[in-house]
mmCIF file of C-alpha atoms in Angstrom:
data_model
loop_
_atom_site.group_PDB
_atom_site.id
_atom_site.type_symbol
_atom_site.label_atom_id
_atom_site.label_comp_id
_atom_site.label_asym_id
_atom_site.label_seq_id
_atom_site.Cartn_x
_atom_site.Cartn_y
_atom_site.Cartn_z
ATOM 1 C CA MET A 1 -148.577 70.527 -93.698
ATOM 2 C CA SER A 2 -147.466 66.900 -93.802
ATOM 3 C CA ARG A 3 -147.593 66.825 -97.585
ATOM 4 C CA LYS A 4 -145.563 70.029 -97.848
ATOM 5 C CA ARG A 5 -142.883 68.649 -95.561
ATOM 6 C CA THR A 6 -142.542 65.401 -97.545
ATOM 7 C CA GLU A 7 -142.269 67.345 -100.821
ATOM 8 C CA ASN A 8 -139.588 69.648 -99.324
ATOM 9 C CA ASP A 9 -137.583 66.571 -98.180
ATOM 10 C CA THR A 10 -137.779 65.142 -101.653
ATOM 11 C CA GLU A 11 -136.640 68.417 -103.222
ATOM 12 C CA SER A 12 -133.715 68.677 -100.859
ATOM 13 C CA ALA A 13 -132.753 65.103 -101.693
ATOM 14 C CA ALA A 14 -132.734 65.927 -105.370
ATOM 15 C CA ALA A 15 -130.665 69.031 -104.769
ATOM 16 C CA THR A 16 -128.101 67.398 -102.507
ATOM 17 C CA PRO A 17 -124.870 66.216 -104.188
ATOM 18 C CA HIS A 18 -124.511 62.416 -104.402
ATOM 19 C CA GLY A 19 -128.258 62.061 -103.460
ATOM 20 C CA SER A 20 -127.358 61.825 -99.742
ATOM 21 C CA VAL A 21 -130.994 62.168 -98.516
ATOM 22 C CA ASP A 22 -133.543 59.542 -99.417
ATOM 23 C CA ARG A 23 -137.144 60.360 -100.434
ATOM 24 C CA PHE A 24 -138.296 60.168 -96.798
ATOM 25 C CA GLY A 25 -135.693 62.652 -95.609
ATOM 26 C CA PHE A 26 -133.183 60.244 -94.059
ATOM 27 C CA LEU A 27 -129.487 60.599 -94.702
ATOM 28 C CA LYS A 28 -128.335 57.781 -96.967
ATOM 29 C CA GLN A 29 -125.265 55.634 -96.680
ATOM 30 C CA GLU A 30 -123.289 56.314 -99.876
ATOM 31 C CA HIS A 31 -122.661 53.229 -101.980
ATOM 32 C CA ALA A 32 -121.572 52.600 -105.555
ATOM 33 C CA SER A 33 -124.248 51.538 -108.065
ATOM 34 C CA SER A 34 -123.562 49.956 -111.377
ATOM 35 C CA PRO A 35 -124.883 51.824 -114.479
ATOM 36 C CA GLU A 36 -127.071 48.785 -115.250
ATOM 37 C CA ARG A 37 -128.771 48.979 -111.831
ATOM 38 C CA PHE A 38 -129.270 52.693 -112.281
ATOM 39 C CA SER A 39 -130.882 52.313 -115.682
ATOM 40 C CA LYS A 40 -133.208 49.557 -114.458
ATOM 41 C CA ALA A 41 -134.146 51.645 -111.479
ATOM 42 C CA ARG A 42 -134.904 54.613 -113.708
ATOM 43 C CA THR A 43 -137.214 52.508 -115.946
ATOM 44 C CA ALA A 44 -138.869 51.011 -112.993
ATOM 45 C CA SER A 45 -139.381 54.341 -111.280
ATOM 46 C CA SER A 46 -141.202 55.680 -114.355
ATOM 47 C CA THR A 47 -143.620 52.725 -114.251
ATOM 48 C CA ASP A 48 -143.889 52.979 -110.513
ATOM 49 C CA HIS A 49 -144.766 56.677 -110.825
ATOM 50 C CA ASP A 50 -147.641 55.970 -113.211
ATOM 51 C CA ARG A 51 -148.933 53.232 -110.918
ATOM 52 C CA GLU A 52 -148.687 55.526 -107.889
ATOM 53 C CA GLU A 53 -150.603 58.234 -109.695
ATOM 54 C CA ARG A 54 -153.464 55.844 -110.444
ATOM 55 C CA LYS A 55 -153.400 54.682 -106.867
ATOM 56 C CA VAL A 56 -153.592 58.251 -105.542
ATOM 57 C CA ARG A 57 -156.578 59.013 -107.752
ATOM 58 C CA LYS A 58 -158.379 55.933 -106.399
ATOM 59 C CA TRP A 59 -157.651 57.001 -102.814
ATOM 60 C CA ARG A 60 -158.732 60.602 -103.371
ATOM 61 C CA LYS A 61 -162.044 59.386 -104.780
ATOM 62 C CA MET A 62 -162.411 57.055 -101.797
ATOM 63 C CA ILE A 63 -161.757 59.632 -99.014
ATOM 64 C CA GLY A 64 -163.347 62.723 -100.599
ATOM 65 C CA VAL A 65 -162.236 66.308 -99.901
ATOM 66 C CA GLY A 66 -160.448 66.469 -96.541
ATOM 67 C CA GLY A 67 -161.838 62.954 -95.659
ATOM 68 C CA SER A 68 -165.531 63.964 -96.173
ATOM 69 C CA ASP A 69 -166.494 60.670 -97.841
ATOM 70 C CA TRP A 70 -164.357 58.279 -95.752
ATOM 71 C CA LYS A 71 -166.865 56.973 -93.213
ATOM 72 C CA HIS A 72 -169.476 56.443 -95.851
ATOM 73 C CA TYR A 73 -167.053 54.523 -98.098
ATOM 74 C CA VAL A 74 -165.842 52.366 -95.192
ATOM 75 C CA ARG A 75 -169.382 51.385 -94.299
ATOM 76 C CA ARG A 76 -170.195 50.511 -97.951
ATOM 77 C CA LYS A 77 -166.986 48.706 -98.930
ATOM 78 C CA PRO A 78 -164.976 47.650 -95.827
ATOM 79 C CA ASN A 79 -163.202 44.823 -97.717
ATOM 80 C CA VAL A 80 -162.030 47.162 -100.461
ATOM 81 C CA VAL A 81 -160.671 49.605 -97.814
ATOM 82 C CA LYS A 82 -158.861 46.766 -95.965
ATOM 83 C CA ARG A 83 -157.319 45.423 -99.184
ATOM 84 C CA ARG A 84 -156.089 48.914 -100.274
ATOM 85 C CA ILE A 85 -154.636 49.694 -96.879
ATOM 86 C CA ARG A 86 -152.708 46.447 -96.915
ATOM 87 C CA LYS A 87 -151.301 47.335 -100.318
ATOM 88 C CA GLY A 88 -150.002 50.605 -98.809
ATOM 89 C CA ILE A 89 -151.506 54.068 -98.431
ATOM 90 C CA PRO A 90 -150.096 56.615 -100.934
ATOM 91 C CA ASP A 91 -147.429 58.574 -99.139
ATOM 92 C CA CYS A 92 -148.872 61.968 -100.018
ATOM 93 C CA LEU A 93 -152.177 61.004 -98.326
ATOM 94 C CA ARG A 94 -150.746 59.008 -95.419
ATOM 95 C CA GLY A 95 -151.072 61.742 -92.802
ATOM 96 C CA LEU A 96 -154.740 62.353 -93.492
ATOM 97 C CA VAL A 97 -155.686 58.662 -93.832
ATOM 98 C CA TRP A 98 -153.893 57.768 -90.617
ATOM 99 C CA GLN A 99 -155.978 60.396 -88.800
ATOM 100 C CA LEU A 100 -159.150 59.049 -90.342
ATOM 101 C CA ILE A 101 -158.529 55.335 -89.610
ATOM 102 C CA SER A 102 -157.232 55.931 -86.026
ATOM 103 C CA GLY A 103 -160.205 58.078 -84.861
ATOM 104 C CA SER A 104 -157.811 60.922 -84.030
ATOM 105 C CA ARG A 105 -159.521 63.406 -86.389
ATOM 106 C CA ASP A 106 -162.728 63.066 -84.347
ATOM 107 C CA LEU A 107 -160.851 63.604 -81.083
ATOM 108 C CA LEU A 108 -159.244 66.749 -82.507
ATOM 109 C CA LEU A 109 -162.578 68.178 -83.575
ATOM 110 C CA MET A 110 -164.147 67.395 -80.174
ATOM 111 C CA ASN A 111 -161.349 69.127 -78.216
ATOM 112 C CA PRO A 112 -160.654 72.577 -79.714
ATOM 113 C CA GLY A 113 -157.889 74.540 -77.995
ATOM 114 C CA VAL A 114 -156.929 71.673 -75.643
ATOM 115 C CA TYR A 115 -153.512 70.975 -77.277
ATOM 116 C CA GLU A 116 -152.533 74.631 -77.172
ATOM 117 C CA GLN A 117 -153.502 74.815 -73.496
ATOM 118 C CA LEU A 118 -151.309 71.765 -72.684
ATOM 119 C CA VAL A 119 -148.299 73.131 -74.536
ATOM 120 C CA ILE A 120 -148.365 76.734 -73.474
ATOM 121 C CA TYR A 121 -149.876 76.904 -69.978
ATOM 122 C CA GLU A 122 -149.052 73.556 -68.332
ATOM 123 C CA THR A 123 -145.877 72.215 -66.862
ATOM 124 C CA SER A 124 -144.682 68.607 -66.854
ATOM 125 C CA ALA A 125 -142.496 66.640 -64.465
ATOM 126 C CA SER A 126 -140.975 64.898 -67.485
ATOM 127 C CA GLU A 127 -139.675 67.997 -69.275
ATOM 128 C CA LEU A 128 -135.964 67.348 -68.531
ATOM 129 C CA ASP A 129 -136.235 63.662 -69.541
ATOM 130 C CA ILE A 130 -137.942 64.687 -72.839
ATOM 131 C CA ILE A 131 -135.250 67.307 -73.577
ATOM 132 C CA ARG A 132 -132.505 64.771 -72.894
ATOM 133 C CA ASP A 133 -133.999 62.203 -75.324
ATOM 134 C CA ILE A 134 -135.021 64.507 -78.143
ATOM 135 C CA SER A 135 -131.752 64.278 -80.077
ATOM 136 C CA ARG A 136 -131.881 60.433 -79.972
ATOM 137 C CA THR A 137 -135.086 60.273 -81.947
ATOM 138 C CA PHE A 138 -134.520 59.663 -85.667
ATOM 139 C CA PRO A 139 -131.088 61.365 -85.495
ATOM 140 C CA SER A 140 -130.454 60.654 -89.234
ATOM 141 C CA HIS A 141 -133.599 62.470 -90.402
ATOM 142 C CA VAL A 142 -133.195 66.027 -91.661
ATOM 143 C CA PHE A 143 -136.270 67.264 -89.817
ATOM 144 C CA PHE A 144 -134.941 66.262 -86.385
ATOM 145 C CA GLN A 145 -131.242 66.893 -86.792
ATOM 146 C CA LYS A 146 -130.909 70.562 -85.899
ATOM 147 C CA ARG A 147 -130.550 71.184 -82.197
ATOM 148 C CA HIS A 148 -133.590 73.281 -81.043
ATOM 149 C CA GLY A 149 -134.724 73.225 -84.714
ATOM 150 C CA PRO A 150 -138.387 72.998 -85.780
ATOM 151 C CA GLY A 151 -138.452 69.132 -85.663
ATOM 152 C CA GLN A 152 -137.025 68.922 -82.167
ATOM 153 C CA ARG A 153 -139.297 71.695 -80.909
ATOM 154 C CA SER A 154 -142.400 69.985 -82.352
ATOM 155 C CA LEU A 155 -141.329 66.646 -80.875
ATOM 156 C CA TYR A 156 -140.787 68.238 -77.457
ATOM 157 C CA ASN A 157 -144.204 69.975 -77.579
ATOM 158 C CA VAL A 158 -146.080 66.750 -78.441
ATOM 159 C CA LEU A 159 -144.337 64.649 -75.810
ATOM 160 C CA LYS A 160 -144.678 67.353 -73.141
ATOM 161 C CA ALA A 161 -148.405 67.827 -73.953
ATOM 162 C CA TYR A 162 -149.032 64.109 -73.654
ATOM 163 C CA SER A 163 -147.171 63.822 -70.401
ATOM 164 C CA VAL A 164 -149.465 66.523 -68.991
ATOM 165 C CA TYR A 165 -152.629 65.107 -70.605
ATOM 166 C CA ASP A 166 -152.029 61.651 -69.097
ATOM 167 C CA ARG A 167 -149.987 62.035 -65.944
ATOM 168 C CA ASP A 168 -150.335 58.281 -65.143
ATOM 169 C CA VAL A 169 -148.240 57.508 -68.221
ATOM 170 C CA GLY A 170 -146.220 60.733 -68.286
ATOM 171 C CA TYR A 171 -143.333 60.199 -70.612
ATOM 172 C CA VAL A 172 -141.391 56.995 -71.531
ATOM 173 C CA GLN A 173 -138.490 56.988 -73.984
ATOM 174 C CA GLY A 174 -140.093 54.725 -76.672
ATOM 175 C CA MET A 175 -142.949 57.289 -77.117
ATOM 176 C CA GLY A 176 -140.504 59.607 -78.934
ATOM 177 C CA PHE A 177 -140.193 57.322 -81.932
ATOM 178 C CA ILE A 178 -143.939 57.050 -82.319
ATOM 179 C CA ALA A 179 -144.437 60.846 -81.950
ATOM 180 C CA GLY A 180 -141.512 61.419 -84.321
ATOM 181 C CA LEU A 181 -142.954 59.164 -86.986
ATOM 182 C CA LEU A 182 -146.297 60.910 -86.790
ATOM 183 C CA LEU A 183 -144.721 64.402 -87.021
ATOM 184 C CA LEU A 184 -143.224 63.441 -90.371
ATOM 185 C CA TYR A 185 -146.806 63.218 -91.743
ATOM 186 C CA MET A 186 -148.883 65.754 -89.805
ATOM 187 C CA SER A 187 -148.896 68.879 -87.649
ATOM 188 C CA GLU A 188 -148.097 68.849 -83.938
ATOM 189 C CA GLU A 189 -151.702 69.016 -82.874
ATOM 190 C CA ASP A 190 -152.698 66.182 -85.223
ATOM 191 C CA ALA A 191 -149.810 64.051 -84.013
ATOM 192 C CA PHE A 192 -150.750 64.642 -80.387
ATOM 193 C CA TRP A 193 -154.362 63.506 -80.907
ATOM 194 C CA LEU A 194 -153.232 60.435 -82.865
ATOM 195 C CA LEU A 195 -150.990 59.557 -79.911
ATOM 196 C CA VAL A 196 -154.008 59.971 -77.641
ATOM 197 C CA ALA A 197 -156.157 57.837 -79.940
ATOM 198 C CA LEU A 198 -153.604 55.027 -79.825
ATOM 199 C CA LEU A 199 -152.903 55.047 -76.098
ATOM 200 C CA LYS A 200 -156.471 55.626 -74.938
ATOM 201 C CA GLY A 201 -158.047 53.281 -77.481
ATOM 202 C CA ALA A 202 -160.223 55.373 -79.769
ATOM 203 C CA VAL A 203 -160.655 52.472 -82.235
ATOM 204 C CA HIS A 204 -158.663 49.517 -80.941
ATOM 205 C CA ALA A 205 -157.724 48.343 -77.464
ATOM 206 C CA PRO A 206 -155.843 51.006 -75.414
ATOM 207 C CA MET A 207 -152.082 50.765 -75.591
ATOM 208 C CA GLU A 208 -151.152 52.964 -72.657
ATOM 209 C CA GLY A 209 -150.056 49.786 -70.832
ATOM 210 C CA LEU A 210 -146.970 49.746 -73.048
ATOM 211 C CA TYR A 211 -145.716 52.763 -71.087
ATOM 212 C CA HIS A 212 -147.080 52.264 -67.553
ATOM 213 C CA ALA A 213 -144.603 51.465 -64.765
ATOM 214 C CA GLY A 214 -143.275 47.944 -65.299
ATOM 215 C CA LEU A 215 -144.516 47.957 -68.967
ATOM 216 C CA PRO A 216 -147.390 45.531 -68.165
ATOM 217 C CA LEU A 217 -148.722 45.401 -71.710
ATOM 218 C CA VAL A 218 -145.276 44.722 -73.145
ATOM 219 C CA GLN A 219 -144.985 41.780 -70.712
ATOM 220 C CA GLN A 220 -148.277 40.387 -71.906
ATOM 221 C CA TYR A 221 -147.359 40.751 -75.606
ATOM 222 C CA LEU A 222 -144.022 39.015 -75.020
ATOM 223 C CA PHE A 223 -145.789 36.109 -73.232
ATOM 224 C CA GLN A 224 -148.197 35.832 -76.155
ATOM 225 C CA LEU A 225 -145.413 36.030 -78.749
ATOM 226 C CA GLU A 226 -143.336 33.350 -77.034
ATOM 227 C CA SER A 227 -146.281 30.938 -77.050
ATOM 228 C CA LEU A 228 -147.090 31.673 -80.687
ATOM 229 C CA VAL A 229 -143.482 31.042 -81.774
ATOM 230 C CA LYS A 230 -143.529 27.646 -80.026
ATOM 231 C CA GLU A 231 -146.862 26.748 -81.636
ATOM 232 C CA LEU A 232 -146.366 28.094 -85.191
ATOM 233 C CA ILE A 233 -142.595 27.755 -85.621
ATOM 234 C CA PRO A 234 -141.877 24.798 -83.290
ATOM 235 C CA LYS A 235 -138.352 24.087 -84.653
ATOM 236 C CA LEU A 236 -137.268 27.658 -83.943
ATOM 237 C CA GLY A 237 -139.160 27.720 -80.658
ATOM 238 C CA GLU A 238 -137.200 24.667 -79.508
ATOM 239 C CA HIS A 239 -133.911 26.188 -80.551
ATOM 240 C CA PHE A 240 -134.799 29.392 -78.622
ATOM 241 C CA THR A 241 -135.453 27.303 -75.569
ATOM 242 C CA GLN A 242 -132.154 25.436 -75.901
ATOM 243 C CA GLU A 243 -130.201 28.689 -76.341
ATOM 244 C CA MET A 244 -132.228 30.385 -73.527
ATOM 245 C CA ILE A 245 -133.528 33.089 -75.850
ATOM 246 C CA ASN A 246 -136.758 34.782 -74.824
ATOM 247 C CA PRO A 247 -138.709 37.483 -76.650
ATOM 248 C CA SER A 248 -137.640 40.258 -74.227
ATOM 249 C CA MET A 249 -134.142 39.980 -75.766
ATOM 250 C CA TYR A 250 -135.308 40.894 -79.258
ATOM 251 C CA ALA A 251 -138.960 41.861 -79.498
ATOM 252 C CA SER A 252 -139.636 44.482 -76.805
ATOM 253 C CA GLN A 253 -138.936 47.369 -79.208
ATOM 254 C CA TRP A 254 -141.220 45.804 -81.780
ATOM 255 C CA PHE A 255 -144.133 46.532 -79.486
ATOM 256 C CA ILE A 256 -142.937 49.657 -77.711
ATOM 257 C CA THR A 257 -142.255 51.533 -80.944
ATOM 258 C CA VAL A 258 -144.376 49.432 -83.352
ATOM 259 C CA PHE A 259 -141.276 48.733 -85.479
ATOM 260 C CA SER A 260 -140.489 52.441 -85.924
ATOM 261 C CA TYR A 261 -137.199 52.197 -84.086
ATOM 262 C CA SER A 262 -135.093 49.685 -85.928
ATOM 263 C CA PHE A 263 -136.985 48.625 -89.079
ATOM 264 C CA PRO A 264 -136.297 50.165 -92.487
ATOM 265 C CA PHE A 265 -138.600 53.157 -92.869
ATOM 266 C CA PRO A 266 -140.554 51.956 -95.998
ATOM 267 C CA LEU A 267 -141.441 48.698 -94.154
ATOM 268 C CA ALA A 268 -142.295 50.538 -90.912
ATOM 269 C CA LEU A 269 -144.708 52.801 -92.823
ATOM 270 C CA ARG A 270 -146.498 49.852 -94.427
ATOM 271 C CA ILE A 271 -146.829 48.165 -91.054
ATOM 272 C CA TRP A 272 -148.209 51.432 -89.557
ATOM 273 C CA ASP A 273 -150.834 51.636 -92.314
ATOM 274 C CA VAL A 274 -152.230 48.253 -91.186
ATOM 275 C CA PHE A 275 -151.563 48.737 -87.501
ATOM 276 C CA LEU A 276 -153.718 51.867 -87.345
ATOM 277 C CA SER A 277 -156.471 50.034 -89.302
ATOM 278 C CA GLU A 278 -156.407 46.561 -87.805
ATOM 279 C CA GLY A 279 -154.667 46.902 -84.449
ATOM 280 C CA VAL A 280 -151.696 45.342 -82.672
ATOM 281 C CA LYS A 281 -152.216 41.836 -84.174
ATOM 282 C CA ILE A 282 -150.171 42.999 -87.216
ATOM 283 C CA VAL A 283 -147.126 43.378 -84.970
ATOM 284 C CA PHE A 284 -147.452 39.734 -84.030
ATOM 285 C CA LYS A 285 -148.061 38.700 -87.629
ATOM 286 C CA VAL A 286 -145.007 40.593 -88.938
ATOM 287 C CA GLY A 287 -142.823 39.295 -86.131
ATOM 288 C CA LEU A 288 -143.869 35.691 -86.738
ATOM 289 C CA ALA A 289 -143.504 36.028 -90.550
ATOM 290 C CA LEU A 290 -139.997 37.474 -90.095
ATOM 291 C CA LEU A 291 -138.922 34.668 -87.761
ATOM 292 C CA LYS A 292 -140.375 32.006 -90.078
ATOM 293 C CA TYR A 293 -138.714 33.549 -93.127
ATOM 294 C CA CYS A 294 -135.320 33.497 -91.390
ATOM 295 C CA GLN A 295 -135.873 30.231 -89.537
ATOM 296 C CA ASP A 296 -133.378 28.071 -91.519
ATOM 297 C CA GLU A 297 -130.477 30.421 -90.658
ATOM 298 C CA LEU A 298 -131.571 31.192 -87.107
ATOM 299 C CA VAL A 299 -131.732 27.517 -85.998
ATOM 300 C CA LYS A 300 -128.011 27.110 -86.881
ATOM 301 C CA LEU A 301 -126.818 29.882 -84.613
ATOM 302 C CA PRO A 302 -125.513 29.710 -81.021
ATOM 303 C CA PHE A 303 -126.615 32.254 -78.393
ATOM 304 C CA GLU A 304 -124.257 35.201 -79.163
ATOM 305 C CA LYS A 305 -124.765 35.097 -82.919
ATOM 306 C CA LEU A 306 -128.499 34.473 -82.474
ATOM 307 C CA ILE A 307 -128.931 37.632 -80.419
ATOM 308 C CA HIS A 308 -127.110 39.632 -83.119
ATOM 309 C CA ALA A 309 -129.155 38.077 -85.960
ATOM 310 C CA LEU A 310 -132.463 38.832 -84.159
ATOM 311 C CA LYS A 311 -131.533 42.543 -84.238
ATOM 312 C CA THR A 312 -130.082 42.677 -87.771
ATOM 313 C CA PHE A 313 -132.297 40.863 -90.188
ATOM 314 C CA PRO A 314 -131.168 40.440 -93.847
ATOM 315 C CA GLU A 315 -132.248 43.018 -96.444
ATOM 316 C CA ASP A 316 -134.462 40.619 -98.383
ATOM 317 C CA ALA A 317 -136.444 39.762 -95.265
ATOM 318 C CA MET A 318 -137.112 43.499 -94.737
ATOM 319 C CA ASN A 319 -138.680 44.044 -98.179
ATOM 320 C CA PRO A 320 -142.343 45.000 -97.554
ATOM 321 C CA ASP A 321 -143.509 43.213 -100.726
ATOM 322 C CA THR A 322 -141.832 40.003 -99.554
ATOM 323 C CA LEU A 323 -142.613 40.096 -95.809
ATOM 324 C CA LEU A 324 -146.131 41.512 -95.622
ATOM 325 C CA PRO A 325 -147.796 38.943 -97.933
ATOM 326 C CA LEU A 326 -146.328 36.283 -95.641
ATOM 327 C CA ALA A 327 -147.633 38.054 -92.532
ATOM 328 C CA TYR A 328 -151.263 38.779 -93.602
ATOM 329 C CA PRO A 329 -152.506 35.132 -93.796
ATOM 330 C CA ILE A 330 -151.256 34.223 -90.316
ATOM 331 C CA LYS A 331 -154.288 33.742 -88.060
ATOM 332 C CA VAL A 332 -153.666 35.059 -84.531
ATOM 333 C CA SER A 333 -156.779 36.840 -83.292
ATOM 334 C CA LYS A 334 -158.477 33.980 -81.484
ATOM 335 C CA ARG A 335 -155.241 32.565 -80.036
ATOM 336 C CA LEU A 336 -154.119 36.023 -78.843
ATOM 337 C CA GLU A 337 -157.318 36.320 -76.837
ATOM 338 C CA GLU A 338 -156.885 32.848 -75.306
ATOM 339 C CA LEU A 339 -153.247 33.636 -74.405
ATOM 340 C CA ARG A 340 -154.266 37.004 -72.895
ATOM 341 C CA VAL A 341 -156.605 35.075 -70.519
ATOM 342 C CA ASP A 342 -153.795 32.569 -69.710
ATOM 343 C CA TYR A 343 -151.395 35.442 -68.951
ATOM 344 C CA GLU A 344 -153.855 37.167 -66.645
ATOM 345 C CA LYS A 345 -154.371 33.860 -64.735
ATOM 346 C CA THR A 346 -150.574 33.481 -64.452
ATOM 347 C CA ILE A 347 -150.232 37.045 -63.083
ATOM 348 C CA ALA A 348 -153.118 36.510 -60.640
ATOM 349 C CA LYS A 349 -151.374 33.398 -59.238
ATOM 350 C CA ARG A 350 -148.132 35.339 -58.730
ATOM 351 C CA VAL A 351 -149.757 38.012 -56.659
ATOM 352 C CA GLN A 352 -151.757 35.692 -54.395
ATOM 353 C CA PRO A 353 -150.478 35.627 -50.830
#
């Protein structure tokens, strides 16, 4: 299903005058291109296509039919799998691989009929909130544009089902971007179980705290990020302190939507490949790499311009092949654990009578 949708989007892009839809199905801003740039792009795309074909063949061999060889391959060659995921999962296989690395495929198989029950027979206190927000989720994507169209219906069903499945979390606005991203690569039921796998912690630490009242996990992540910026990018950390900039002003959406809200889609996809495989530490690594890459410009800016710059990073900084190689070597795991303990102590002191 996911593959068919991606192919349809690509076909519609090719058939649309002026190429107004990109290969992912998003409406493009029209801009003039020089003939030289077009000819270089055409040559590069032919080479890229051959490279992508070889990559797909490697991945198909690695995962087997429908993912049948995946667990065996991961046990035998975990470092090969990690390296290939970091280079980017082929787009035509992304939906399947995301389900395999997140543990959601196992959840789906263990819970036959549950999703259908939640969608058809249950009611949710969040239904009106979900309906209100649907049109704000990826409004420039062809799949979600039509009011009450298949994309909006699927998004509603997944979010409603989750709000019933986990009534403690219910529905929070940022969840729509995560569910929407998943629906571009898989069926409703698959997207639902991947959302469950993420929030309930099928493979990595549960992330439901991102959406609980008061967003407790977001607060923890922002505390950790602020400390890491001061430690690893001290010049910028000092400038942030002087200008009274804290991470809640620019980084909350990084965590709540795992970069799916405001980052260019090709970069967001590459981050999601690694996020589902390695966990939330990649969000910290990418954030720190981005700040470090832009540090020389950011330290010159006063408060107002700084806030704007932290929400509109330059195009070169958003190139996955530039940013991700800078992010991967950053070591954060041990320090994140230490900072989590520090944060919990800080919170405990606040609630003492």
